[in-house]
Coordinates of C-alpha atoms in Angstrom, one line a residue:
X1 CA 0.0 0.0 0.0
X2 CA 0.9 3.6 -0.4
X3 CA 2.6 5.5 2.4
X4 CA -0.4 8.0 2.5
X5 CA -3.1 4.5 3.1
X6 CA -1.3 3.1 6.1
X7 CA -0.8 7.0 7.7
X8 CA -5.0 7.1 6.9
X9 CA -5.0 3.4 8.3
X10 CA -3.1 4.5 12.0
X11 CA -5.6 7.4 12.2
X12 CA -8.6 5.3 11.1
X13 CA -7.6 2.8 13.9
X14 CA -7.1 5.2 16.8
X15 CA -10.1 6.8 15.9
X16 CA -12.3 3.2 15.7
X17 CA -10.4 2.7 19.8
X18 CA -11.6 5.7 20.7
X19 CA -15.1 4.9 20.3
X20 CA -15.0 3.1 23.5
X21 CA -14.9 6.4 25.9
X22 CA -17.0 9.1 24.1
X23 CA -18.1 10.7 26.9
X24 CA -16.8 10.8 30.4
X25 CA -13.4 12.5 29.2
X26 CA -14.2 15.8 30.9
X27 CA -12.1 17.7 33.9
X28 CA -14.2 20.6 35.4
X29 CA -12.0 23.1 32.9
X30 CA -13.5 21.3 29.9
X31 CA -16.7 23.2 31.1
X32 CA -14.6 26.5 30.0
X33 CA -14.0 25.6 26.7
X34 CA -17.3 24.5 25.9
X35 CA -19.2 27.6 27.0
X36 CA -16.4 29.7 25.4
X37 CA -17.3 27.8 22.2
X38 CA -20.9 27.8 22.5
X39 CA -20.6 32.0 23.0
X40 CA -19.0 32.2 20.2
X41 CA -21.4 30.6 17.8
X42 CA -23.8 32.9 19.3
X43 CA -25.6 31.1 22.2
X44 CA -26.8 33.3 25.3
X45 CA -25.4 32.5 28.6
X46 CA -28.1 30.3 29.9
X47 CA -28.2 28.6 26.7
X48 CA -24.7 27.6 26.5
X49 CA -25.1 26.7 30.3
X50 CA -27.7 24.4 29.8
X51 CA -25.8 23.0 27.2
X52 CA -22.5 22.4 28.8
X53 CA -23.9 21.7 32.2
X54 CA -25.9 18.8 30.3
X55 CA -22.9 17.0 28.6
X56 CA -20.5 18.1 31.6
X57 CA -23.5 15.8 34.5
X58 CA -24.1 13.5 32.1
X59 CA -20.7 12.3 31.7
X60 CA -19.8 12.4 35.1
X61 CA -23.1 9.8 35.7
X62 CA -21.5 7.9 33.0
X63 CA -18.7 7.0 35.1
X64 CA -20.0 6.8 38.1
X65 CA -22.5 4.2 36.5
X66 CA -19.3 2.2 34.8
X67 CA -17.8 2.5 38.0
X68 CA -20.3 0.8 39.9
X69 CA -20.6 -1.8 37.6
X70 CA -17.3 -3.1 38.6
X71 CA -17.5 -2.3 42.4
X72 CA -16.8 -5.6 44.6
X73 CA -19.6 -4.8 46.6
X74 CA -22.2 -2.5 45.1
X75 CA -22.1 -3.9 41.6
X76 CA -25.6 -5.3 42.5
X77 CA -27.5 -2.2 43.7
X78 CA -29.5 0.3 41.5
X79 CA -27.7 2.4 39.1
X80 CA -26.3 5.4 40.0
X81 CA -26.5 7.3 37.4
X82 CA -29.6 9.2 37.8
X83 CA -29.0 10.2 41.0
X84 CA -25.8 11.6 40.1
X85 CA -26.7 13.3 37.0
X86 CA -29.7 15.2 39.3
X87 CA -26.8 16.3 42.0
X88 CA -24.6 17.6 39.2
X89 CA -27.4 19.6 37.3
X90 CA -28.2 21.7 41.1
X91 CA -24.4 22.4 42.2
X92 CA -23.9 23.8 38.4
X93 CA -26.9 26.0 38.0
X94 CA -26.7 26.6 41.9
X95 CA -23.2 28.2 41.4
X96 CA -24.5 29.8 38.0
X97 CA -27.6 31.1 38.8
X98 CA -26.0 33.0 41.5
X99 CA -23.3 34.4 39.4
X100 CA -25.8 35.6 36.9
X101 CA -28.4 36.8 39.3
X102 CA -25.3 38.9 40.3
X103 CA -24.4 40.6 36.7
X104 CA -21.7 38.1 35.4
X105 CA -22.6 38.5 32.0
X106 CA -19.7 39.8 30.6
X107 CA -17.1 37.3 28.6
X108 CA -17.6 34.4 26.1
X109 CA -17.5 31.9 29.0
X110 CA -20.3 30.9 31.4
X111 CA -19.4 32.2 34.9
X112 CA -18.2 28.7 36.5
X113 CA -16.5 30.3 38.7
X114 CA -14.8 33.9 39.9
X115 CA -14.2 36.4 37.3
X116 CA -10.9 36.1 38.3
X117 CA -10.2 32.7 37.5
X118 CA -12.4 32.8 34.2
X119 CA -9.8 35.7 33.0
X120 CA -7.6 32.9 32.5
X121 CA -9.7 31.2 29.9
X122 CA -11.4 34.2 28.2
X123 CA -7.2 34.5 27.5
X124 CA -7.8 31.3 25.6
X125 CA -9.7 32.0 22.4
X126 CA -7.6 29.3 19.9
X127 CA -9.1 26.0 21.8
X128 CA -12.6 27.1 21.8
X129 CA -12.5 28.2 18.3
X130 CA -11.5 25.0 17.0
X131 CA -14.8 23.7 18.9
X132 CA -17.4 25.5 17.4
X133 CA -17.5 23.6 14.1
X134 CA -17.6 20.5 15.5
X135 CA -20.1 21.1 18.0
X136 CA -22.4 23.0 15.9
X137 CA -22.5 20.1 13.6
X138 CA -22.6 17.3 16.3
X139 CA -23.4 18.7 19.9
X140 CA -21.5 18.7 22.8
X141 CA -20.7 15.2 23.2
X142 CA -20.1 14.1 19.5
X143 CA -18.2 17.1 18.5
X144 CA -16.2 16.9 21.5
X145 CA -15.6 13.8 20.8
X146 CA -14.3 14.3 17.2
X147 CA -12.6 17.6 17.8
X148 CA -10.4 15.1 20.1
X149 CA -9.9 12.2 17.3
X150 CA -9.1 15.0 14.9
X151 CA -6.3 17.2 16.7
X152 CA -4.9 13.5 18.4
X153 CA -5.2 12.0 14.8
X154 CA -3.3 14.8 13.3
X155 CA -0.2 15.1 16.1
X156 CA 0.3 11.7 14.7
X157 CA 0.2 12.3 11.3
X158 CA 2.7 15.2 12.0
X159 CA 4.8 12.9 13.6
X160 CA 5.3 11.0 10.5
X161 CA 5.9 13.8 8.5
X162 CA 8.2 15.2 11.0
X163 CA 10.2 11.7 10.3
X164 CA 10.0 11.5 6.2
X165 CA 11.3 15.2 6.7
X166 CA 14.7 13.8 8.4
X167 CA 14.6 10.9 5.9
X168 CA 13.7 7.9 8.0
X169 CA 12.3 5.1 6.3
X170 CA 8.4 4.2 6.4
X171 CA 8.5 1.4 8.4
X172 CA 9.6 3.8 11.3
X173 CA 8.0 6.7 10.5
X174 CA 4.6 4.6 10.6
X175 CA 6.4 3.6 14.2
X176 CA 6.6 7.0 15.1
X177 CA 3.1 8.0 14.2
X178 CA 1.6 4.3 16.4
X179 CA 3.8 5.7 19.8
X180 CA 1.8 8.8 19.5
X181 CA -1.4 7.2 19.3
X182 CA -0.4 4.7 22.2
X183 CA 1.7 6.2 24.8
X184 CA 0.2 9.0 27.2
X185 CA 0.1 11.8 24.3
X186 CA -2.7 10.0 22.6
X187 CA -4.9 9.4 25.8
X188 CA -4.3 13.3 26.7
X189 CA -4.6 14.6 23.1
X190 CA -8.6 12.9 23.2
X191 CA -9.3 15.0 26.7
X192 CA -11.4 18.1 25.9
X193 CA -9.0 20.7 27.0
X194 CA -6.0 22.4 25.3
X195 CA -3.3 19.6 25.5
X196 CA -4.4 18.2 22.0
X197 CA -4.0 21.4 20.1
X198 CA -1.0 22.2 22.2
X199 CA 1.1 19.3 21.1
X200 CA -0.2 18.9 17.6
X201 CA 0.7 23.2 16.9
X202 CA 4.2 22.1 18.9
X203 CA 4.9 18.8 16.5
X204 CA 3.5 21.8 13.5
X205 CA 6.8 24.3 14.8
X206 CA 9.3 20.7 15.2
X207 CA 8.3 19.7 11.5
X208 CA 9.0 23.3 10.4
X209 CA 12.6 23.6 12.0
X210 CA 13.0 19.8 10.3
X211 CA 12.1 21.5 7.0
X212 CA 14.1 24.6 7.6
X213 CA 17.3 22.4 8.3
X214 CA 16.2 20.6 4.9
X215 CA 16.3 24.3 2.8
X216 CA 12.7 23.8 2.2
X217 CA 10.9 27.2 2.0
X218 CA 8.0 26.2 4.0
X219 CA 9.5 26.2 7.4
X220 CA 9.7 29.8 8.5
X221 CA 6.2 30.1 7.8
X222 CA 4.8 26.9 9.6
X223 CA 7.2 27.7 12.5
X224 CA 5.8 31.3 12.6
X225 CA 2.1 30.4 11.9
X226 CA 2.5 27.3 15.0
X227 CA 4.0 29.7 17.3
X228 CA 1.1 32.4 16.7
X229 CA -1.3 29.8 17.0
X230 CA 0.3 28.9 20.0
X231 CA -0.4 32.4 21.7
X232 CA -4.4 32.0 21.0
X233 CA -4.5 28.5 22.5
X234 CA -2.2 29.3 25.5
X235 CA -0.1 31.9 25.4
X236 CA 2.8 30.1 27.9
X237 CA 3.3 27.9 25.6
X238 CA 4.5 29.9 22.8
X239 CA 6.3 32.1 25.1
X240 CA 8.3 28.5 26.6
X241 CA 8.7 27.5 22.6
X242 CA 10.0 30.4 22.0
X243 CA 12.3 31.0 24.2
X244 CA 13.5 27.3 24.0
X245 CA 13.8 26.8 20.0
X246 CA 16.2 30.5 20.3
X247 CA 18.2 28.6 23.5
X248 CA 18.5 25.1 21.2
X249 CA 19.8 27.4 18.1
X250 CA 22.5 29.5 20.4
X251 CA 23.9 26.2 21.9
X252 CA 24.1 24.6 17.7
X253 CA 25.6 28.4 16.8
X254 CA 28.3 27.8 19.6
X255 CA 29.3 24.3 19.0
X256 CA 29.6 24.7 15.3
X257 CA 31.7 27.5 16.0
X258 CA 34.0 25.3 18.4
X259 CA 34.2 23.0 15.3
X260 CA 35.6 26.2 13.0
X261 CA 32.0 26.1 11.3
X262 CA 29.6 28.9 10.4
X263 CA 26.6 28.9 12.9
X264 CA 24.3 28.3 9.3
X265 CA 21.5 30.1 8.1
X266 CA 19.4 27.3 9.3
X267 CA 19.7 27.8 12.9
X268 CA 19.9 31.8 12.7
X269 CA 16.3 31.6 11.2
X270 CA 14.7 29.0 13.7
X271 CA 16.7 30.9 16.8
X272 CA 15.6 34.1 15.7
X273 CA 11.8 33.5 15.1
X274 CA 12.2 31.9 18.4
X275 CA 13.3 35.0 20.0
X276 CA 11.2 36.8 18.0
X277 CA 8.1 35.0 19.3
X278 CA 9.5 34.7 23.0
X279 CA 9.6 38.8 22.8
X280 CA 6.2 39.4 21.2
X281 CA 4.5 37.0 23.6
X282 CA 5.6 39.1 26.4
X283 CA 4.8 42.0 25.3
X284 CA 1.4 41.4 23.2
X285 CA 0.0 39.6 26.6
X286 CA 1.1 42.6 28.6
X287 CA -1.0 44.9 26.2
X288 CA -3.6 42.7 26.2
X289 CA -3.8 42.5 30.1
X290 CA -3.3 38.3 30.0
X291 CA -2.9 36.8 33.6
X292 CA 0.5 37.0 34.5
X293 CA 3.0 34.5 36.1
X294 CA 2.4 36.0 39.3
X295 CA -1.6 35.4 39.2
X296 CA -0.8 31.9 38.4
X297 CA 1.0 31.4 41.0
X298 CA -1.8 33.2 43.3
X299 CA -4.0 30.8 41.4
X300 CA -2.1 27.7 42.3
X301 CA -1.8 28.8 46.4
X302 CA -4.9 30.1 46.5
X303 CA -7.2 27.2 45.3
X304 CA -8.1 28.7 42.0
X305 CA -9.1 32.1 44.1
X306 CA -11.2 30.3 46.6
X307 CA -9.0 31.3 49.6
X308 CA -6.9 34.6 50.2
X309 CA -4.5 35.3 48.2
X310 CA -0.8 34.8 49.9
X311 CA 1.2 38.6 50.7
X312 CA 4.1 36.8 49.6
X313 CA 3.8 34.0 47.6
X314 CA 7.5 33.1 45.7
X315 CA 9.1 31.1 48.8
X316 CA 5.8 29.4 49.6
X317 CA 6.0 28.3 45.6
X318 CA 9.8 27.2 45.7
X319 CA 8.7 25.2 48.9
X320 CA 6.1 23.4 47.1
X321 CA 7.9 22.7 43.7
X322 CA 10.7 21.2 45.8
X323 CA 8.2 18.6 47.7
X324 CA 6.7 18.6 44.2
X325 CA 9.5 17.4 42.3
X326 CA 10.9 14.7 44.8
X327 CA 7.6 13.3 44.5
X328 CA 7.3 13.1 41.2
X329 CA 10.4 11.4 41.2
X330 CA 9.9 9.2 43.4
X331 CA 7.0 7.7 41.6
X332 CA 8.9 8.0 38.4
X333 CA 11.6 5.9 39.5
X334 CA 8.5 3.1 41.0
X335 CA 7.3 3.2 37.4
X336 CA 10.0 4.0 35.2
X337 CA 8.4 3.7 32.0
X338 CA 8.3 7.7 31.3
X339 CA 12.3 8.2 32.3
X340 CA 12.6 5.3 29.8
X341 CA 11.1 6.7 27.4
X342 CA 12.5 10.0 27.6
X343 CA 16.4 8.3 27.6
X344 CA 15.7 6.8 24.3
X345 CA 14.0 9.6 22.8
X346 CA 17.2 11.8 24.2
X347 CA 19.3 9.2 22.6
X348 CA 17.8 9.1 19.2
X349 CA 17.6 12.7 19.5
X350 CA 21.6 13.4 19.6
X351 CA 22.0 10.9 16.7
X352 CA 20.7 13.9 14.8
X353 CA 22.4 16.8 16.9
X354 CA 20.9 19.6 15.1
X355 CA 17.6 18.8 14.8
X356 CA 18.2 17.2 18.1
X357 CA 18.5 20.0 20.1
X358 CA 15.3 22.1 18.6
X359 CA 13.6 18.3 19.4
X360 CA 14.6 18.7 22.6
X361 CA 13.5 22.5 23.1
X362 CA 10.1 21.7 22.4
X363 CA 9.8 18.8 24.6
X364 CA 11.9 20.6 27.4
X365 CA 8.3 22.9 27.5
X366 CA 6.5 20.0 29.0
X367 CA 8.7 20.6 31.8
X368 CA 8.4 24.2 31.9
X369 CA 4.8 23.9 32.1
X370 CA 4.6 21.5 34.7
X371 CA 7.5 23.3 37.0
X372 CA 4.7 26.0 36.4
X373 CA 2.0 24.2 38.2
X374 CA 3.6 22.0 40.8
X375 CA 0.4 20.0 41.7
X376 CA 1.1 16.6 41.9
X377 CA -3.1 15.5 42.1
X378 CA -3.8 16.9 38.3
X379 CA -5.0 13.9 36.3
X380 CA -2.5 11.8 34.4
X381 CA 0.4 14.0 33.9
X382 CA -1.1 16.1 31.7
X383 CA 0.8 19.4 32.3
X384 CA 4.0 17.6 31.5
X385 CA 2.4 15.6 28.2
X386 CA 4.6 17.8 25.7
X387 CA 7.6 16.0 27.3
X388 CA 6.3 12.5 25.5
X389 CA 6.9 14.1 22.4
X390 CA 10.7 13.4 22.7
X391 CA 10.6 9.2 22.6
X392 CA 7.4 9.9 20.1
X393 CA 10.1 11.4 18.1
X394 CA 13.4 10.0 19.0
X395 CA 12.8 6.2 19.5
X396 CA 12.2 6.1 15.8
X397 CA 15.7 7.9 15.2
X398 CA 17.4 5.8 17.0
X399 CA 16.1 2.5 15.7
X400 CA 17.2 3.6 12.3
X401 CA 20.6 4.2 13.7
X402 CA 20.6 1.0 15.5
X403 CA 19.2 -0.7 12.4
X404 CA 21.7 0.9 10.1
X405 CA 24.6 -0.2 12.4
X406 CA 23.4 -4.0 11.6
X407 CA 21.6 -4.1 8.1
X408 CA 21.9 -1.9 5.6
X409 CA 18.6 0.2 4.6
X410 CA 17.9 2.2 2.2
X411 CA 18.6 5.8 1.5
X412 CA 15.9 7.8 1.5
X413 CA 16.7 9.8 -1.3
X414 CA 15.1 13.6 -2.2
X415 CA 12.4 12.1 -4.8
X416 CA 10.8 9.4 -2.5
X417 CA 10.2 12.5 0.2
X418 CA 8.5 14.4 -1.9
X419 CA 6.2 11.3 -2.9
X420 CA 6.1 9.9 0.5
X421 CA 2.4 10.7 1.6
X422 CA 1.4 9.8 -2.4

């Protein structure tokens, strides 16, 4: 078959798995989005509440009715599912009737919660956006569900265009795009919240500095267009991209020119629109009055605004990344399969050092983002998800470099990238 039929093939697949949890996928956030995306098709507040607060209860009975199911003791007993849907639908309107009744009209998003902590999301217009198509076409659930199989579907396919880029045969390109859909990115990609679009826009900027340090045209533009995308859908993000992709092209300038080489065109471009994005984040969320690093952090101690905020917040924050980071090792090293992982993606990453280290940089924002938010109870490591994108990436590198050390492939030659998704 054509290299394009088994790339359509993975995605088919992943989406045909993914029928088995369509709802039940939300966290409290994915509330957010929705509303956002139901304002801006043009639903009233109440309307996109009753929406959202529908699909948000109902999928939370869901569970709690597949939970029971399998409970050692109450898998007998009535289903809970009604009860629980009921109990949702008053604590939502409860909490949004009273924000209403109080003048909260203002925004795209349904008042959840304080304005304060809203301001973060009404920040976020890129991931609500996306929505609308899909769940004006489809409602809440179904589009929800298919906005999640089509951003998780396409950071795979970028994956393996990422790898025919770089000149790695099918065969491992095709095992490039199957790690995304099977390790933690895929599960996290499928959640209703930003993560998706996050990593597939990240895998857009890596698959630009690939084609950049090819001489292809194309990849100024796709890494300028992924990292403005970037600033709609979370602005951190293209702030950390930015101002890692310009550290990964000063540390290539300074150790070609150790080896007597130019720095290269190549790496001035991808470093520059780095800093260039790094710069314009900071000071295009400034004018645009986006929650700064300092109301995270307020955010974080205070219980998303719940309690006071702290007079002095910074040594309270390095206390609790420390705890926060011994932890997480400690349950790394009890389940080692992510440090694994991350070791051979780093090794397959440095048997390609250039594009290696701008690999690196945008996986290295995984950890930025989580360092950001030190809490070690939010679900299933999604804060530090970008960080898989470095064995998604590099175990494929370096099983060609292990495979070419024992058999000899075949060269992947100029013409056969150009017609590898024909």
């Amino acid at each position: 078959m054509r290299p394009r039929t088994w790339v359509l093939l993975l995605a088919a697949l992943f989406a045909a798995l993914q029928l088995a949890n369509v709802s039940g996928r939300d966290t409290p956030d994915s509330r957010n989005y929705l509303s956002y995306a139901l304002g801006l098709r043009g639903d009233s507040k109440r309307e996109a509440a009753l929406t959202t607060i529908e699909h948000y209860c109902a999928g939370k009975a869901a569970i709690a009715h597949r939970d029971q199911t399998v409970h050692v003791v109450r898998f007998h007993r009535p289903d809970p599912a009604p009860a629980v849907l009921a109990g949702c639908r008053a604590k939502e309107w409860r909490e949004v009737e009273k924000r209403l009744a109080a003048g909260r009209t203002a925004g795209h998003t349904v008042p959840f919660a304080s304005e304060r902590f809203m301001r973060i999301f009404e920040a976020r217009p890129g991931y609500p956006v996306f929505l609308v198509p899909f769940v004006t076409v489809l409602g809440a659930t179904w589009g929800l569900w298919a906005a999640g199989v089509t951003v998780a579907a396409g950071g795979g396919v970028l994956v393996f265009l990422i790898l025919r880029t770089l000149s790695v045969p099918l065969p491992l390109a095709l095992t490039g795009q199957a790690l995304y859909y099977v390790l933690p990115c895929g599960a996290i990609a499928m959640r209703p919240m930003t993560e998706g679009l996050l990593m597939a826009l990240t895998l857009a900027a890596v698959w630009g500095c690939a084609l950049v340090l090819q001489g292809r045209r194309a990849g100024p533009a796709l890494i300028a267009g992924a990292l403005a995308a970037l600033f709609t859908v979370k602005h951190s993000q293209a702030l950390f991209l930015g101002v890692c992709l310009a550290g990964a092209g000063a540390l290539v300038a300074v150790a070609r020119r150790r080896e007597g080489r130019a720095p290269g065109r190549d790496v001035a471009v991808i470093a520059g629109l780095g800093l260039g994005a790094a710069v314009g984040t900071l000071a295009l969320a400034k004018l645009l009055g986006h929650p700064s690093a300092s109301e995270s952090v307020q955010d974080l101690l205070a219980d998303h605004f719940t309690r006071p905020d702290r007079a002095d917040p910074w040594p309270e924050f390095l206390q609790l990344s420390r705890n926060f980071w011994l932890e997480w090792l400690r349950r790394q090293l009890w389940e080692p399969l992510f440090l694994a992982a991350l070791g051979a993606g780093l090794w397959g990453a440095l048997r390609r050092p250039t594009f290696g280290a701008f690999l690196i940089a945008a996986a290295a924002t995984g950890v930025l983002t989580q360092a950001g938010h030190p809490d070690i109870h939010i679900w299933g490591g999604r804060l530090i998800a970008l960080a898989w994108l470095l064995p998604v990436v590099g175990v494929p590198l370096l099983l060609e470099h292990l495979l070419r050390a024992q058999v000899s492939l075949p060269a992947q030659g100029h013409s056969d990238r150009a017609h590898s998704l024909r």
